[in-house]
Coordinates of C-alpha atoms and ligand atoms in Angstrom, one line a residue:
M12 CA -12.4 -40.3 2.2
T13 CA -10.3 -37.3 1.3
T14 CA -12.0 -34.8 -1.0
L15 CA -10.1 -32.5 -3.5
A16 CA -11.9 -29.6 -5.1
F17 CA -10.7 -27.5 -8.0
L18 CA -12.2 -24.1 -8.7
G19 CA -11.7 -22.3 -12.0
L20 CA -11.6 -24.4 -15.1
G21 CA -10.0 -21.9 -17.5
A22 CA -7.1 -22.5 -20.0
M23 CA -4.9 -23.8 -17.1
G24 CA -7.4 -25.0 -14.6
D25 CA -9.3 -27.3 -16.9
P26 CA -6.3 -29.6 -17.7
M27 CA -4.9 -29.3 -14.2
A28 CA -8.2 -30.5 -12.8
A29 CA -8.2 -33.3 -15.3
H30 CA -4.9 -34.6 -13.9
L31 CA -6.4 -34.3 -10.4
A32 CA -9.5 -36.3 -11.3
R33 CA -7.4 -39.1 -12.8
Y34 CA -5.2 -39.1 -9.7
A35 CA -8.2 -39.1 -7.4
A36 CA -9.8 -42.1 -9.3
A37 CA -6.6 -44.1 -9.0
H38 CA -6.3 -43.4 -5.2
D39 CA -10.0 -43.7 -4.2
L40 CA -10.4 -39.9 -3.5
N41 CA -13.2 -37.6 -4.4
A42 CA -12.5 -35.0 -7.1
L43 CA -14.9 -32.0 -7.2
V44 CA -14.9 -29.2 -9.7
W45 CA -16.6 -25.8 -9.7
N46 CA -16.5 -23.1 -12.4
R47 CA -18.4 -19.7 -12.6
T48 CA -19.8 -20.8 -16.0
D49 CA -21.3 -24.0 -14.9
W50 CA -21.5 -25.8 -18.2
K51 CA -17.7 -26.0 -18.3
A52 CA -17.8 -27.9 -14.9
Q53 CA -20.5 -30.2 -16.3
A54 CA -18.4 -30.9 -19.4
H55 CA -15.3 -31.5 -17.2
A56 CA -17.2 -34.0 -15.1
R57 CA -18.4 -35.9 -18.3
A58 CA -14.9 -35.9 -19.8
H59 CA -12.8 -36.7 -16.8
G60 CA -15.0 -38.3 -14.1
S61 CA -14.8 -35.4 -11.7
R62 CA -18.1 -34.2 -10.0
A63 CA -19.4 -30.7 -10.7
V64 CA -20.6 -29.1 -7.5
T65 CA -21.8 -25.8 -6.0
L66 CA -19.3 -23.5 -4.2
E67 CA -21.0 -24.5 -0.9
E68 CA -20.2 -28.2 -1.5
A69 CA -16.7 -27.4 -2.8
A70 CA -16.1 -25.5 0.5
R71 CA -16.3 -28.7 2.5
A72 CA -13.3 -30.3 0.7
D73 CA -10.1 -31.2 2.5
V74 CA -7.9 -29.6 -0.2
I75 CA -9.2 -26.7 -2.3
F76 CA -7.3 -25.6 -5.4
T77 CA -8.0 -22.3 -7.1
C78 CA -6.8 -21.1 -10.5
L79 CA -8.5 -17.8 -11.3
P80 CA -7.2 -14.7 -13.1
T81 CA -6.1 -12.6 -10.2
S82 CA -6.2 -12.4 -6.3
V83 CA -9.3 -10.2 -6.7
E84 CA -11.4 -13.1 -8.0
V85 CA -10.0 -15.5 -5.4
S86 CA -11.1 -13.1 -2.7
E87 CA -14.6 -12.9 -4.2
V88 CA -14.9 -16.7 -4.4
L89 CA -13.6 -17.1 -0.9
G90 CA -16.3 -14.7 0.3
G91 CA -19.0 -17.2 -0.8
M92 CA -17.3 -20.1 1.0
E93 CA -16.1 -19.0 4.4
P94 CA -19.1 -20.2 6.4
Q95 CA -18.8 -23.8 5.0
L96 CA -15.0 -24.3 5.1
K97 CA -13.7 -27.3 6.9
R98 CA -11.2 -26.8 9.7
G99 CA -7.9 -28.4 9.0
A100 CA -8.3 -28.0 5.2
V101 CA -5.5 -26.6 3.0
W102 CA -6.3 -24.0 0.3
V103 CA -3.8 -24.2 -2.6
D104 CA -4.0 -21.0 -4.7
C105 CA -2.5 -21.7 -8.1
T106 CA -3.5 -18.3 -9.4
S107 CA -0.7 -16.0 -10.4
G108 CA -1.7 -13.8 -7.5
H109 CA -0.5 -10.6 -5.8
P110 CA 2.0 -11.0 -2.8
Q111 CA 0.2 -8.0 -1.1
A112 CA -3.1 -9.9 -1.2
A113 CA -1.6 -13.0 0.5
P114 CA -1.7 -11.7 4.2
A115 CA -5.5 -10.9 4.1
Q116 CA -6.2 -14.1 2.2
R117 CA -4.2 -16.1 4.8
E118 CA -5.9 -14.4 7.8
R119 CA -9.4 -14.9 6.4
L120 CA -8.7 -18.6 5.9
A121 CA -6.9 -19.0 9.2
A122 CA -10.0 -17.6 11.0
C123 CA -11.8 -20.6 9.5
G124 CA -9.0 -23.1 10.5
V125 CA -7.7 -23.4 6.9
T126 CA -4.1 -23.0 5.8
L127 CA -3.2 -21.1 2.7
L128 CA -0.4 -22.0 0.3
D129 CA 0.2 -19.7 -2.6
A130 CA 1.2 -22.0 -5.4
P131 CA 1.3 -20.4 -8.8
V132 CA 2.4 -22.5 -11.7
S133 CA 4.6 -22.1 -14.8
G134 CA 4.7 -24.1 -18.0
G135 CA 1.8 -22.8 -20.0
T136 CA -1.2 -24.7 -21.2
A137 CA 1.1 -27.3 -22.8
G138 CA 2.6 -28.0 -19.3
A139 CA -0.9 -28.2 -17.8
Q140 CA -2.0 -30.7 -20.4
A141 CA 1.2 -32.8 -19.9
G142 CA 1.0 -32.5 -16.1
T143 CA 4.6 -31.2 -16.0
L144 CA 4.0 -27.7 -14.4
T145 CA 6.5 -26.1 -12.2
I146 CA 4.8 -25.1 -8.9
M147 CA 6.4 -22.4 -6.7
V148 CA 5.0 -22.6 -3.2
G149 CA 4.8 -20.1 -0.4
G150 CA 3.5 -20.9 3.1
P151 CA 4.0 -23.4 5.9
A152 CA 6.3 -26.4 4.8
E153 CA 4.1 -28.8 6.8
A154 CA 1.0 -27.9 4.8
L155 CA 3.0 -28.4 1.6
E156 CA 4.0 -31.9 2.7
M157 CA 0.3 -32.6 3.4
V158 CA -0.8 -31.7 -0.1
R159 CA 2.4 -32.7 -2.0
P160 CA 1.0 -36.2 -3.0
H161 CA -2.1 -34.4 -4.5
L162 CA -0.1 -32.1 -6.8
A163 CA -0.9 -34.4 -9.8
F164 CA -0.3 -31.7 -12.4
A165 CA 3.3 -31.0 -11.3
G166 CA 6.6 -31.8 -12.9
K167 CA 8.6 -29.8 -10.2
V168 CA 7.5 -28.4 -6.9
V169 CA 9.8 -25.9 -5.1
H170 CA 9.1 -24.4 -1.6
V171 CA 10.2 -20.8 -2.1
G172 CA 9.5 -19.3 1.3
Q173 CA 6.8 -17.9 3.5
S174 CA 3.3 -16.9 2.5
G175 CA 3.4 -14.7 -0.6
A176 CA 6.8 -15.8 -1.8
G177 CA 5.3 -18.1 -4.4
F178 CA 3.3 -15.1 -5.9
A179 CA 6.4 -13.0 -5.8
V180 CA 8.6 -15.5 -7.6
K181 CA 5.9 -16.0 -10.2
A182 CA 5.5 -12.3 -10.9
I183 CA 9.3 -11.9 -11.3
N184 CA 9.5 -14.9 -13.6
N185 CA 6.8 -13.5 -15.8
A186 CA 8.3 -10.1 -15.8
L187 CA 11.5 -11.8 -17.1
L188 CA 9.3 -13.4 -19.8
G189 CA 8.0 -10.0 -20.7
V190 CA 11.5 -8.5 -20.8
T191 CA 12.9 -11.2 -23.1
L192 CA 9.8 -11.3 -25.3
W193 CA 9.8 -7.5 -25.8
A194 CA 13.5 -7.1 -26.2
T195 CA 13.7 -9.9 -28.8
G196 CA 10.8 -8.3 -30.6
E197 CA 12.7 -5.0 -30.7
G198 CA 15.9 -6.7 -31.9
L199 CA 14.0 -8.5 -34.7
A200 CA 12.3 -5.2 -35.8
V201 CA 15.7 -3.6 -36.2
L202 CA 16.9 -6.5 -38.2
A203 CA 13.8 -6.5 -40.4
R204 CA 14.4 -2.8 -41.1
S205 CA 18.0 -3.7 -42.1
G206 CA 16.6 -6.1 -44.6
V207 CA 17.7 -9.3 -42.8
N208 CA 15.5 -12.4 -43.1
L209 CA 14.0 -13.0 -39.7
G210 CA 13.8 -16.8 -39.9
A211 CA 17.5 -16.9 -40.5
A212 CA 18.2 -14.3 -37.7
L213 CA 16.2 -16.3 -35.2
E214 CA 18.0 -19.5 -36.2
V215 CA 21.3 -17.8 -35.4
I216 CA 20.0 -16.2 -32.1
N217 CA 18.6 -19.6 -31.0
A218 CA 22.1 -21.1 -31.4
S219 CA 23.8 -18.1 -29.8
S220 CA 24.0 -16.2 -26.6
G221 CA 20.9 -14.0 -27.2
R222 CA 18.5 -17.0 -27.0
S223 CA 15.7 -17.2 -24.5
N224 CA 12.4 -19.1 -24.1
A225 CA 10.8 -16.3 -26.1
S226 CA 13.2 -16.7 -29.0
Q227 CA 13.2 -20.5 -28.9
N228 CA 9.6 -21.4 -28.2
L229 CA 7.4 -18.3 -28.9
I230 CA 8.5 -15.9 -31.6
G231 CA 9.2 -18.3 -34.4
Q232 CA 6.1 -20.4 -33.7
R233 CA 3.6 -17.7 -32.9
V234 CA 4.8 -14.3 -34.3
L235 CA 6.7 -15.1 -37.5
T236 CA 3.9 -17.5 -38.5
R237 CA 1.3 -14.8 -37.7
E238 CA -0.7 -17.4 -35.8
F239 CA -0.7 -15.8 -32.3
P240 CA -2.6 -18.8 -30.8
A241 CA -4.3 -17.4 -27.6
T242 CA -3.1 -19.7 -24.8
F243 CA -1.9 -17.1 -22.3
A244 CA -3.7 -13.7 -22.5
L245 CA -1.7 -10.5 -22.9
G246 CA -3.8 -9.0 -20.2
L247 CA -2.6 -11.7 -17.8
L248 CA 1.1 -11.1 -18.7
A249 CA 0.6 -7.3 -18.2
K250 CA -1.0 -8.1 -14.8
D251 CA 2.0 -10.2 -13.8
A252 CA 4.6 -7.6 -14.9
G253 CA 2.5 -5.0 -13.0
I254 CA 2.7 -7.1 -9.9
A255 CA 6.5 -7.3 -10.3
A256 CA 6.6 -3.5 -10.5
D257 CA 4.3 -3.2 -7.4
L258 CA 6.7 -5.5 -5.5
T259 CA 9.7 -3.4 -6.5
G260 CA 8.0 -0.4 -5.0
E261 CA 6.9 -2.3 -1.8
V262 CA 10.5 -3.3 -1.1
R263 CA 11.9 0.0 -2.2
G264 CA 13.9 -1.8 -4.8
S265 CA 15.4 -0.4 -8.0
A266 CA 14.3 -2.3 -11.1
P267 CA 13.9 0.2 -14.0
L268 CA 13.9 -2.4 -16.7
L269 CA 11.1 -4.4 -15.0
A270 CA 9.1 -1.1 -14.5
Q271 CA 9.5 -0.1 -18.2
T272 CA 8.5 -3.6 -19.4
A273 CA 5.4 -3.5 -17.2
A274 CA 4.5 -0.1 -18.7
L275 CA 5.1 -1.3 -22.3
L276 CA 3.0 -4.4 -21.7
R277 CA 0.2 -2.3 -20.2
A278 CA 0.3 -0.1 -23.4
A279 CA 0.2 -3.2 -25.6
E280 CA -2.7 -4.7 -23.6
R281 CA -4.6 -1.5 -24.2
L282 CA -3.7 -1.0 -27.9
V283 CA -3.5 -4.6 -29.1
G284 CA -6.1 -6.3 -26.8
A285 CA -6.2 -7.9 -23.4
D286 CA -7.6 -11.2 -24.7
E287 CA -5.0 -11.6 -27.5
D288 CA -2.1 -14.0 -26.9
H289 CA 0.8 -12.5 -24.9
T290 CA 3.0 -12.7 -28.0
A291 CA 0.7 -10.2 -29.8
A292 CA 2.4 -7.6 -27.6
L293 CA 4.9 -7.5 -30.4
K294 CA 2.3 -6.0 -32.7
L295 CA 2.9 -2.7 -30.9
I296 CA 6.6 -3.0 -31.8
E297 CA 5.5 -3.6 -35.4
Q298 CA 3.4 -0.4 -35.3
M299 CA 6.3 1.5 -33.8
N300 CA 8.5 0.3 -36.7
D301 CA 5.9 0.3 -39.5
L302 CA 6.5 -3.4 -40.4
E303 CA 5.4 -6.9 -39.7
L304 CA 7.6 -9.5 -38.0
K305 CA 7.4 -12.4 -40.5
Ligands
NDP25 P1 -8.6 -18.1 -18.2 O1 -9.1 -16.8 -18.5 O2 -8.5 -19.1 -19.3 O3 -9.6 -18.7 -17.1 C1 -10.0 -18.0 -16.0 C2 -10.8 -18.8 -15.1 O4 -11.2 -17.9 -14.0 C3 -12.1 -19.3 -15.7 O5 -12.5 -20.5 -15.1 C4 -13.1 -18.2 -15.3 O6 -14.5 -18.7 -15.3 C5 -12.7 -17.9 -13.9 N1 -13.1 -16.6 -13.5 C6 -12.9 -15.4 -14.1 N2 -13.5 -14.4 -13.4 C7 -14.1 -15.0 -12.3 C8 -14.8 -14.5 -11.2 N3 -15.1 -13.2 -11.1 N4 -15.3 -15.4 -10.3 C9 -15.1 -16.7 -10.5 N5 -14.4 -17.2 -11.5 C10 -13.9 -16.4 -12.4 O7 -7.2 -17.9 -17.4 P2 -5.9 -18.9 -17.4 O8 -6.4 -20.3 -17.0 O9 -5.1 -18.7 -18.5 O10 -5.2 -18.3 -16.1 C11 -5.5 -18.6 -14.8 C12 -4.4 -18.1 -13.9 O11 -3.2 -18.9 -14.2 C13 -4.0 -16.6 -14.0 O12 -3.6 -16.1 -12.8 C14 -2.8 -16.7 -15.0 O13 -2.0 -15.5 -14.9 C15 -2.1 -18.0 -14.6 N6 -1.3 -18.7 -15.6 C16 -1.7 -18.8 -16.9 C17 -0.9 -19.5 -17.8 C18 -1.4 -19.7 -19.3 O14 -0.5 -20.1 -20.1 N7 -2.6 -19.4 -19.7 C19 0.4 -20.1 -17.4 C20 0.7 -19.9 -16.0 C21 -0.1 -19.2 -15.2 P3 -15.4 -18.6 -16.6 O15 -15.2 -19.9 -17.3 O16 -16.8 -18.5 -16.0 O17 -15.0 -17.4 -17.4

């Protein structure tokens, strides 16, 4: 019987693993879960019918999913599993990882007979709960075809290239989120200082050419309401924009806007707080303009 294991039951991993458990039950497969803080895995098992296991047991699965903060934690977890890994298995890393980490990760796994797919996801916690995430996959196409039926949390799956390409696309996507979020915050701060009502301004922008995901789905709902619900940490967005800046350097590209956004998000992470919601980055713009966006 095919065994699927999901490691990392955070804001994203918990609902993703819930879809996997439901899919496994419907197809007579085993669904294992592991989390550093064990009670969350036990709670997942009770709520969704998965089985909470040790890392050693998870290592013997046919398909291993990870959704951890960065490639550093994936590498640490992998270190505890290498001796037990099953030859022929596929490791699907849904972490928003670093493209420069992919070769070492791939080679360590290849030495154990395991194929790596970098498969970061987009769609937020709402997409994870709905099972409609976009997955951008780097790595061998044959391995993707093997695991494709098991991607129970996906709305869209795109093979974007070789190993590391998924991580690269994810970093650039999130850098673009950072650019539009920050730029829209700046624009609204200027309008607020001009005495314009921000709800009315956002209504216009959202029906005009300046609109974006940030203006349509984030700023009105999270910033103007002052709610800032923490679903995607500012520290993680700053990390992703930093990866995009690293990638620019690695390919000797020229992307000053992305570099500047990465630096601004790093400053916001430090001054506003890494665990705050990513939209709280706009609190730094508020300080710079001595006002609140509301
Ligand atoms: P969370 O902080 O909610 O969860 C992190 C998970 O990683 C937890 O299960 C945590 O375990 C585990 N973890 C942290 N450090 C370690 C470690 N040293 N060893 C083992 N496990 C560890 O993060 P998210 O779920 O929000 O994000 C996960 C990934 O998904 C990130 O790469 C993020 O950039 C990406 N992402 C997030 C989105 C979002 O909207 N939140 C959207 C798309 C991608 P524990 O419970 O013990 O703390």
